[in-house]
Amino acid sequence: MDAFRALKSRNFRLFFYGQSVSLIGTWMQKTAVCWLVYRLTNSAVLLGVVSFVSLIPSLLLSPYAGSYIDRHNRYRILMITQIISMLQAGVLALMILLRYYNIPGIIFLSLVQGVINAFDVTCRQSLMVEMVEKREDLPNAIALNSTMANFARIAGPALAGIILSTFGEDICFVSNFLSYVPVLISLWMMKIVLPPVLRSDQSIWAELKEGFHYIAGDKDLSSLLLMLSASSLFVIPFNTLMPVFAKDIFNGDAKTFSWFESAAGLGSIASAIYMAKLKPGKDLVKILVTASLIFSLSVLLLSLSGWLPLALVFMALSGVGMMAQTSSINTYIQTHAIPTMRARAISYYIMAFQGIIPVGSLLTGLLAHFIGPRLTVFVAGLAGAVATVVFVYYRKKLRIQHYEIQGDNRAGVAA
């Protein structure tokens, strides 16, 4: 089928299947950590802190990670990050099995995972172009990767909800530890041929500066990254408050919380399938604008919902919007960045996406403490709508400037 054409590439197929299992385990653990922290503390602020420390390394380390990965063997780095991730998951599982419910310990291990992810996610994204045999299949591979991630976002919380309410937190954490086994096997089975790594005479800091100037000098790339940064700061962190919505606003339990996560995942996977079926040449910026409006308005309406089924519908729509927004930006960057700058360009995408979210999560937790969760989520949706309008206005100005320059060039040639 055309929607699954990237799976014809053996390396990507192995990667896809291995990661599918691992990501389900990751979402099970993520759901269990959020629920455990809120169950033990009843603190929206601490929920924000846990999200903050797990993602803030992406903001601080992603540009460095991009430059580092450009200088080294990406496949080897990916193997190392997956092994370390498995060890981190094992320590966390052991803590929970021993009933050592130590919030600072959980926060510290979340920080360790965040540092690993700063390298791991950038490495995985930049390696994808080497996994597919045909370059024209790259957008499809990116969309399938997003589909996989969002299927895990449905299955992981759904399984976690059942396990949390039936067996307790232990099984969720142990399952995540074991889920790394298929990943390591699939990576070991790959036969990936990478181009030789060119050793640069420049220092890594000079390359960091070079990457920044490349992004800043490309108005198309920089405008998309600024839009993603605004969404990551103001809108995406609304999800931090879903345990509060589930437990306090809708008087639910862990299973109710898993419904919110699964609803968002269901919307995301529907959106990812749409992105996977896109024909080459589609206007990704137009898709981005539409998706951003759907995302912002659904979050705004979620804040006003008083009926659980309706709230879950808006949660699903938020997944549709967020998935299409982030996937369109990711695809645009991977297909438009020059090869020598691809890892660095992707690292700025990771920074704008995962790196800004923790700052937003912390602000969201603090704001909810002072003005309440409903009003905080309403503000998030409103801010997203405003950011989309500003982005459209800026892109329109860029287009006018482009036409004016073209007109001046033609006039000069005619003269």
Coordinates of C-alpha atoms in Angstrom, one line a residue:
M1 CA 0.0 0.0 0.0
D2 CA 1.1 3.5 -0.8
A3 CA 0.6 4.7 2.8
F4 CA 3.2 2.1 4.0
R5 CA 5.7 2.3 1.2
A6 CA 8.6 3.2 3.5
L7 CA 8.3 -0.3 5.2
K8 CA 9.7 -1.8 2.0
S9 CA 13.1 -0.7 3.3
R10 CA 14.4 -3.4 5.6
N11 CA 16.3 -1.2 8.0
F12 CA 13.3 1.1 8.5
R13 CA 11.0 -1.9 8.9
L14 CA 13.2 -3.3 11.7
F15 CA 13.4 0.1 13.4
F16 CA 9.6 0.6 13.1
Y17 CA 8.7 -2.8 14.7
G18 CA 11.3 -2.5 17.5
Q19 CA 10.3 1.1 18.4
S20 CA 6.6 0.2 18.3
V21 CA 7.1 -2.1 21.3
S22 CA 9.4 0.3 23.2
L23 CA 7.2 3.3 22.8
I24 CA 4.2 1.5 24.2
G25 CA 6.3 0.8 27.3
T26 CA 7.5 4.4 27.4
W27 CA 3.9 5.7 27.4
M28 CA 2.9 3.1 30.1
Q29 CA 5.7 4.4 32.3
K30 CA 4.9 8.1 31.5
T31 CA 1.2 7.6 32.5
A32 CA 2.2 5.7 35.6
V33 CA 4.7 8.4 36.7
C34 CA 2.2 11.2 36.3
W35 CA -0.5 9.3 38.1
L36 CA 1.9 8.2 40.9
V37 CA 3.2 11.7 41.5
Y38 CA -0.3 13.2 41.6
R39 CA -1.6 10.3 43.8
L40 CA 1.2 10.8 46.3
T41 CA 1.3 14.7 46.3
N42 CA -2.0 16.1 44.9
S43 CA 0.2 18.8 43.5
A44 CA -0.3 20.3 40.0
V45 CA 3.0 22.1 40.5
L46 CA 5.0 18.9 41.0
L47 CA 3.3 17.5 37.9
G48 CA 4.8 20.5 36.1
V49 CA 8.2 19.9 37.7
V50 CA 8.3 16.2 36.6
S51 CA 7.5 17.3 33.0
F52 CA 10.0 20.1 33.2
V53 CA 13.0 18.0 34.3
S54 CA 12.2 15.2 31.8
L55 CA 12.3 17.6 28.8
I56 CA 14.5 20.6 29.8
P57 CA 17.7 18.9 28.6
S58 CA 16.3 19.0 25.1
L59 CA 16.3 22.8 25.3
L60 CA 19.9 23.0 26.7
L61 CA 21.6 20.1 24.9
S62 CA 19.8 19.6 21.5
P63 CA 22.0 22.0 19.5
Y64 CA 25.1 20.5 21.0
A65 CA 23.7 17.0 20.3
G66 CA 23.1 17.9 16.7
S67 CA 26.7 19.0 16.2
Y68 CA 28.0 16.0 18.1
I69 CA 26.0 13.5 16.0
D70 CA 27.1 15.2 12.8
R71 CA 30.7 14.3 13.9
H72 CA 30.1 10.7 14.9
N73 CA 28.6 7.4 13.9
R74 CA 24.8 7.8 14.3
Y75 CA 24.0 4.1 14.5
R76 CA 26.5 3.6 17.3
I77 CA 25.2 6.5 19.2
L78 CA 21.6 5.2 18.9
M79 CA 22.7 1.8 20.3
I80 CA 24.4 3.5 23.3
T81 CA 21.4 5.7 24.1
Q82 CA 19.0 2.8 24.0
I83 CA 21.2 0.7 26.3
I84 CA 21.4 3.6 28.8
S85 CA 17.7 4.2 28.5
M86 CA 17.1 0.6 29.4
L87 CA 19.3 0.9 32.5
Q88 CA 17.5 4.0 33.6
A89 CA 14.1 2.3 33.2
G90 CA 15.5 -0.7 35.2
V91 CA 16.5 1.6 38.2
L92 CA 13.1 3.3 38.2
A93 CA 11.3 -0.1 38.1
L94 CA 13.4 -1.4 41.0
M95 CA 12.5 1.7 43.1
I96 CA 8.8 1.1 42.6
L97 CA 9.1 -2.7 43.2
L98 CA 10.8 -1.9 46.5
R99 CA 8.1 0.6 47.4
Y100 CA 10.7 3.3 47.6
Y101 CA 8.3 6.2 46.6
N102 CA 10.8 9.0 46.6
I103 CA 9.6 12.0 44.7
P104 CA 13.1 13.6 44.4
G105 CA 14.4 10.2 43.2
I106 CA 11.7 10.1 40.5
I107 CA 12.5 13.7 39.5
F108 CA 16.2 12.9 39.2
L109 CA 15.6 9.8 37.1
S110 CA 13.3 11.8 34.9
L111 CA 16.1 14.3 34.4
V112 CA 18.5 11.5 33.5
Q113 CA 16.1 10.2 30.8
G114 CA 15.8 13.8 29.5
V115 CA 19.5 14.0 29.0
I116 CA 19.5 10.7 27.1
N117 CA 16.6 11.8 25.0
A118 CA 18.3 15.0 23.9
F119 CA 20.8 12.8 22.0
D120 CA 18.6 9.8 21.3
V121 CA 15.7 11.7 19.6
T122 CA 18.0 13.9 17.4
C123 CA 20.0 10.8 16.4
R124 CA 16.9 8.8 15.5
Q125 CA 15.4 11.6 13.4
S126 CA 18.7 12.3 11.5
L127 CA 19.3 8.6 10.9
M128 CA 15.9 8.1 9.3
V129 CA 17.1 9.4 5.9
E130 CA 19.7 6.5 6.0
M131 CA 17.1 3.9 6.8
V132 CA 14.9 4.4 3.8
E133 CA 16.2 3.1 0.4
K134 CA 14.5 5.8 -1.7
R135 CA 14.7 9.4 -0.8
E136 CA 11.1 10.1 -2.0
D137 CA 9.9 7.7 0.8
L138 CA 11.4 9.9 3.5
P139 CA 8.2 11.9 4.2
N140 CA 6.2 8.7 4.4
A141 CA 8.8 7.3 6.8
I142 CA 8.5 10.4 9.0
A143 CA 4.7 10.1 8.9
L144 CA 4.8 6.4 9.7
N145 CA 7.2 7.1 12.6
S146 CA 4.6 9.6 13.9
T147 CA 1.8 7.0 13.4
M148 CA 3.8 4.5 15.4
A149 CA 4.5 7.1 18.2
N150 CA 0.8 8.0 18.4
F151 CA -0.4 4.4 18.3
A152 CA 1.8 3.9 21.3
R153 CA 0.2 7.0 22.8
I154 CA -3.2 5.2 22.6
A155 CA -2.1 1.7 23.6
G156 CA 0.4 2.7 26.3
P157 CA -2.0 4.8 28.5
A158 CA -4.9 2.4 27.8
L159 CA -2.8 -0.6 29.0
A160 CA -1.5 1.5 31.9
G161 CA -5.0 2.5 33.0
I162 CA -6.0 -1.2 33.1
I163 CA -2.8 -2.3 34.8
L164 CA -2.8 0.6 37.3
S165 CA -6.3 -0.1 38.5
T166 CA -5.9 -3.9 38.5
F167 CA -2.3 -4.6 39.5
G168 CA -0.7 -1.3 40.6
E169 CA 2.2 0.7 39.3
D170 CA 4.9 -2.0 39.4
I171 CA 3.9 -3.8 36.2
C172 CA 4.0 -0.6 34.2
F173 CA 7.6 0.2 35.1
V174 CA 8.8 -3.4 34.7
S175 CA 7.1 -3.5 31.2
N176 CA 8.9 -0.4 30.1
F177 CA 12.2 -1.9 31.2
L178 CA 11.5 -5.1 29.2
S179 CA 10.3 -3.2 26.1
Y180 CA 13.9 -2.1 25.3
V181 CA 14.8 -5.7 24.4
P182 CA 13.0 -5.7 21.0
V183 CA 14.6 -2.4 20.2
L184 CA 18.1 -3.6 20.8
I185 CA 17.5 -6.8 18.8
S186 CA 16.1 -4.8 15.9
L187 CA 19.0 -2.4 15.9
W188 CA 21.5 -5.3 16.1
M189 CA 19.8 -6.9 13.0
M190 CA 20.1 -3.8 10.9
K191 CA 22.5 -3.7 8.0
I192 CA 22.9 0.1 7.7
V193 CA 25.6 1.7 5.6
L194 CA 26.4 5.2 6.6
P195 CA 28.4 7.7 4.6
P196 CA 31.9 8.2 6.1
V197 CA 32.0 10.7 9.0
L198 CA 34.0 13.7 7.9
R199 CA 36.2 15.0 10.7
S200 CA 35.9 18.8 10.9
D201 CA 38.8 21.1 11.7
Q202 CA 36.3 23.4 13.4
S203 CA 35.5 23.1 17.1
I204 CA 32.1 21.8 18.0
W205 CA 31.2 25.3 19.3
A206 CA 32.1 26.8 15.9
E207 CA 29.8 24.3 14.3
L208 CA 27.0 25.2 16.8
K209 CA 27.4 28.8 15.8
E210 CA 27.4 27.8 12.1
G211 CA 24.1 25.8 12.6
F212 CA 22.5 28.7 14.3
H213 CA 23.4 31.1 11.5
Y214 CA 22.1 28.7 9.0
I215 CA 18.7 28.4 10.7
A216 CA 18.5 32.2 11.4
G217 CA 19.4 33.0 7.8
D218 CA 16.6 30.7 6.4
K219 CA 13.4 32.7 7.0
D220 CA 11.2 29.7 6.0
L221 CA 12.8 27.3 8.5
S222 CA 13.1 29.9 11.3
S223 CA 9.5 31.0 11.0
L224 CA 8.3 27.4 11.3
L225 CA 10.6 26.8 14.3
L226 CA 9.3 30.0 16.0
M227 CA 5.7 28.8 15.5
L228 CA 6.6 25.5 17.0
S229 CA 8.3 27.2 19.9
A230 CA 5.1 29.3 20.6
S231 CA 3.0 26.1 20.5
S232 CA 5.4 24.2 22.8
L233 CA 5.5 27.1 25.3
F234 CA 1.8 28.0 25.4
V235 CA -0.4 25.2 24.1
I236 CA 1.1 21.7 24.2
P237 CA 1.8 21.8 28.0
F238 CA -2.0 21.9 28.6
N239 CA -1.6 18.1 28.7
T240 CA 0.3 18.4 32.0
L241 CA -3.1 19.1 33.7
M242 CA -4.9 16.1 32.5
P243 CA -4.5 14.1 35.7
V244 CA -6.1 17.1 37.5
F245 CA -9.0 17.1 34.9
A246 CA -9.5 13.4 35.3
K247 CA -9.3 13.2 39.2
D248 CA -10.7 16.5 40.3
I249 CA -12.9 18.0 37.6
F250 CA -14.4 14.8 36.3
N251 CA -14.1 12.9 39.6
G252 CA -12.4 9.9 38.0
D253 CA -9.5 7.6 38.6
A254 CA -6.4 6.3 36.8
K255 CA -8.6 4.7 34.1
T256 CA -10.3 8.1 33.5
F257 CA -6.8 9.7 33.1
S258 CA -5.8 7.0 30.6
W259 CA -9.0 7.8 28.5
F260 CA -7.7 11.4 28.1
E261 CA -4.3 10.2 27.0
S262 CA -5.8 7.6 24.7
A263 CA -8.3 10.1 23.2
A264 CA -5.4 12.4 22.2
G265 CA -3.5 9.4 20.8
L266 CA -6.5 8.3 18.8
G267 CA -6.8 11.8 17.2
S268 CA -3.0 11.8 16.6
I269 CA -2.9 8.5 14.8
A270 CA -5.8 9.6 12.5
S271 CA -3.9 12.7 11.7
A272 CA -0.6 10.7 11.2
I273 CA -2.4 8.4 8.7
Y274 CA -3.5 11.4 6.8
M275 CA 0.1 12.8 6.7
A276 CA 1.4 9.3 5.6
K277 CA -1.0 9.4 2.6
L278 CA 0.1 12.9 1.4
K279 CA 1.4 13.0 -2.1
P280 CA 4.7 14.8 -2.7
G281 CA 4.4 18.5 -3.4
K282 CA 1.6 19.2 -0.9
D283 CA 1.7 22.6 0.7
L284 CA 3.0 21.8 4.2
V285 CA 2.6 25.4 5.5
K286 CA -1.1 25.4 4.7
I287 CA -1.5 22.1 6.5
L288 CA 0.5 23.6 9.5
V289 CA -1.9 26.6 9.7
T290 CA -5.0 24.5 9.6
A291 CA -3.7 22.1 12.1
S292 CA -2.6 24.9 14.5
L293 CA -6.1 26.3 14.4
I294 CA -7.7 22.9 15.1
F295 CA -5.3 22.4 18.0
S296 CA -5.8 25.7 19.6
L297 CA -9.6 25.8 19.3
S298 CA -10.0 22.2 20.6
V299 CA -7.9 23.0 23.7
L300 CA -10.0 26.1 24.2
L301 CA -13.3 24.2 24.0
L302 CA -11.9 21.4 26.2
S303 CA -11.5 24.0 29.0
L304 CA -15.2 24.8 28.8
S305 CA -16.5 21.2 28.7
G306 CA -18.5 19.9 31.6
W307 CA -19.4 16.5 30.2
L308 CA -16.7 13.9 30.0
P309 CA -17.6 12.4 26.6
L310 CA -17.5 15.8 25.0
A311 CA -14.2 16.6 26.8
L312 CA -12.7 13.4 25.3
V313 CA -13.9 14.5 21.8
F314 CA -12.1 17.8 22.1
M315 CA -9.1 15.9 23.5
A316 CA -9.0 13.7 20.4
L317 CA -9.3 16.8 18.2
S318 CA -6.3 18.4 20.0
G319 CA -4.4 15.2 19.1
V320 CA -5.4 15.7 15.4
G321 CA -4.1 19.3 15.4
M322 CA -0.9 18.8 17.4
M323 CA 0.1 15.7 15.4
A324 CA -0.4 17.5 12.0
Q325 CA 1.3 20.6 13.3
T326 CA 4.5 19.0 14.5
S327 CA 4.7 16.4 11.7
S328 CA 4.4 19.0 8.9
I329 CA 7.2 21.1 10.5
N330 CA 9.4 18.0 10.9
T331 CA 8.8 16.9 7.3
Y332 CA 9.5 20.4 6.0
I333 CA 12.8 20.6 7.9
Q334 CA 14.0 17.2 6.9
T335 CA 13.2 17.7 3.2
H336 CA 14.4 21.3 2.9
A337 CA 17.6 21.4 5.1
I338 CA 20.9 20.9 3.3
P339 CA 22.5 17.5 4.1
T340 CA 25.5 18.9 5.9
M341 CA 23.1 20.8 8.3
R342 CA 20.4 18.2 8.6
A343 CA 21.2 16.9 12.1
R344 CA 21.7 20.5 13.4
A345 CA 18.5 21.6 11.8
I346 CA 16.7 18.7 13.4
S347 CA 18.3 19.5 16.7
Y348 CA 16.7 22.9 16.6
Y349 CA 13.4 21.3 15.8
I350 CA 13.8 19.0 18.9
M351 CA 14.8 22.1 21.0
A352 CA 11.7 24.0 19.8
F353 CA 9.4 21.0 20.4
Q354 CA 10.6 19.0 23.3
G355 CA 13.0 21.7 24.8
I356 CA 10.4 24.4 25.2
I357 CA 7.6 22.1 26.5
P358 CA 9.2 21.8 30.0
V359 CA 9.3 25.5 30.4
G360 CA 5.6 25.6 29.4
S361 CA 4.8 22.7 31.7
L362 CA 6.3 24.5 34.7
L363 CA 4.4 27.7 33.8
T364 CA 1.2 25.7 33.3
G365 CA 1.5 24.0 36.7
L366 CA 2.2 27.3 38.4
L367 CA -0.6 29.1 36.6
A368 CA -3.1 26.4 37.5
H369 CA -2.1 26.7 41.1
F370 CA -3.2 30.4 41.0
I371 CA -6.1 30.6 38.6
G372 CA -7.2 27.0 38.4
P373 CA -6.9 24.3 35.7
R374 CA -9.9 25.2 33.6
L375 CA -8.8 28.9 33.1
T376 CA -5.2 27.8 32.5
V377 CA -6.2 25.5 29.7
F378 CA -8.5 28.2 28.2
V379 CA -5.6 30.7 28.2
A380 CA -3.4 28.0 26.4
G381 CA -6.0 27.6 23.6
L382 CA -6.4 31.3 23.2
A383 CA -2.6 31.9 23.1
G384 CA -2.3 29.2 20.4
A385 CA -4.9 30.9 18.2
V386 CA -3.2 34.3 18.5
A387 CA 0.2 32.7 17.6
T388 CA -1.3 31.1 14.5
V389 CA -2.7 34.5 13.4
V390 CA 0.7 36.2 13.9
F391 CA 2.4 33.3 12.0
V392 CA 0.0 33.8 9.0
Y393 CA 0.6 37.5 9.0
Y394 CA 4.4 37.0 9.1
R395 CA 4.4 34.5 6.2
K396 CA 2.2 36.8 4.2
K397 CA 4.8 39.6 4.6
L398 CA 7.6 37.2 3.6
R399 CA 5.7 36.3 0.5
I400 CA 5.2 39.9 -0.4
Q401 CA 8.9 40.7 0.1
H402 CA 9.8 37.7 -2.1
Y403 CA 7.7 38.9 -4.9
E404 CA 9.1 42.4 -4.6
I405 CA 12.7 41.1 -4.8
Q406 CA 11.7 39.0 -7.8
G407 CA 10.1 42.0 -9.5
D408 CA 13.3 44.1 -8.8
N409 CA 15.5 41.4 -10.3
R410 CA 13.4 41.1 -13.4
A411 CA 13.4 44.9 -13.8
G412 CA 17.2 44.9 -13.5
V413 CA 17.6 42.2 -16.1
A414 CA 15.3 44.1 -18.5
A415 CA 17.3 47.3 -18.0

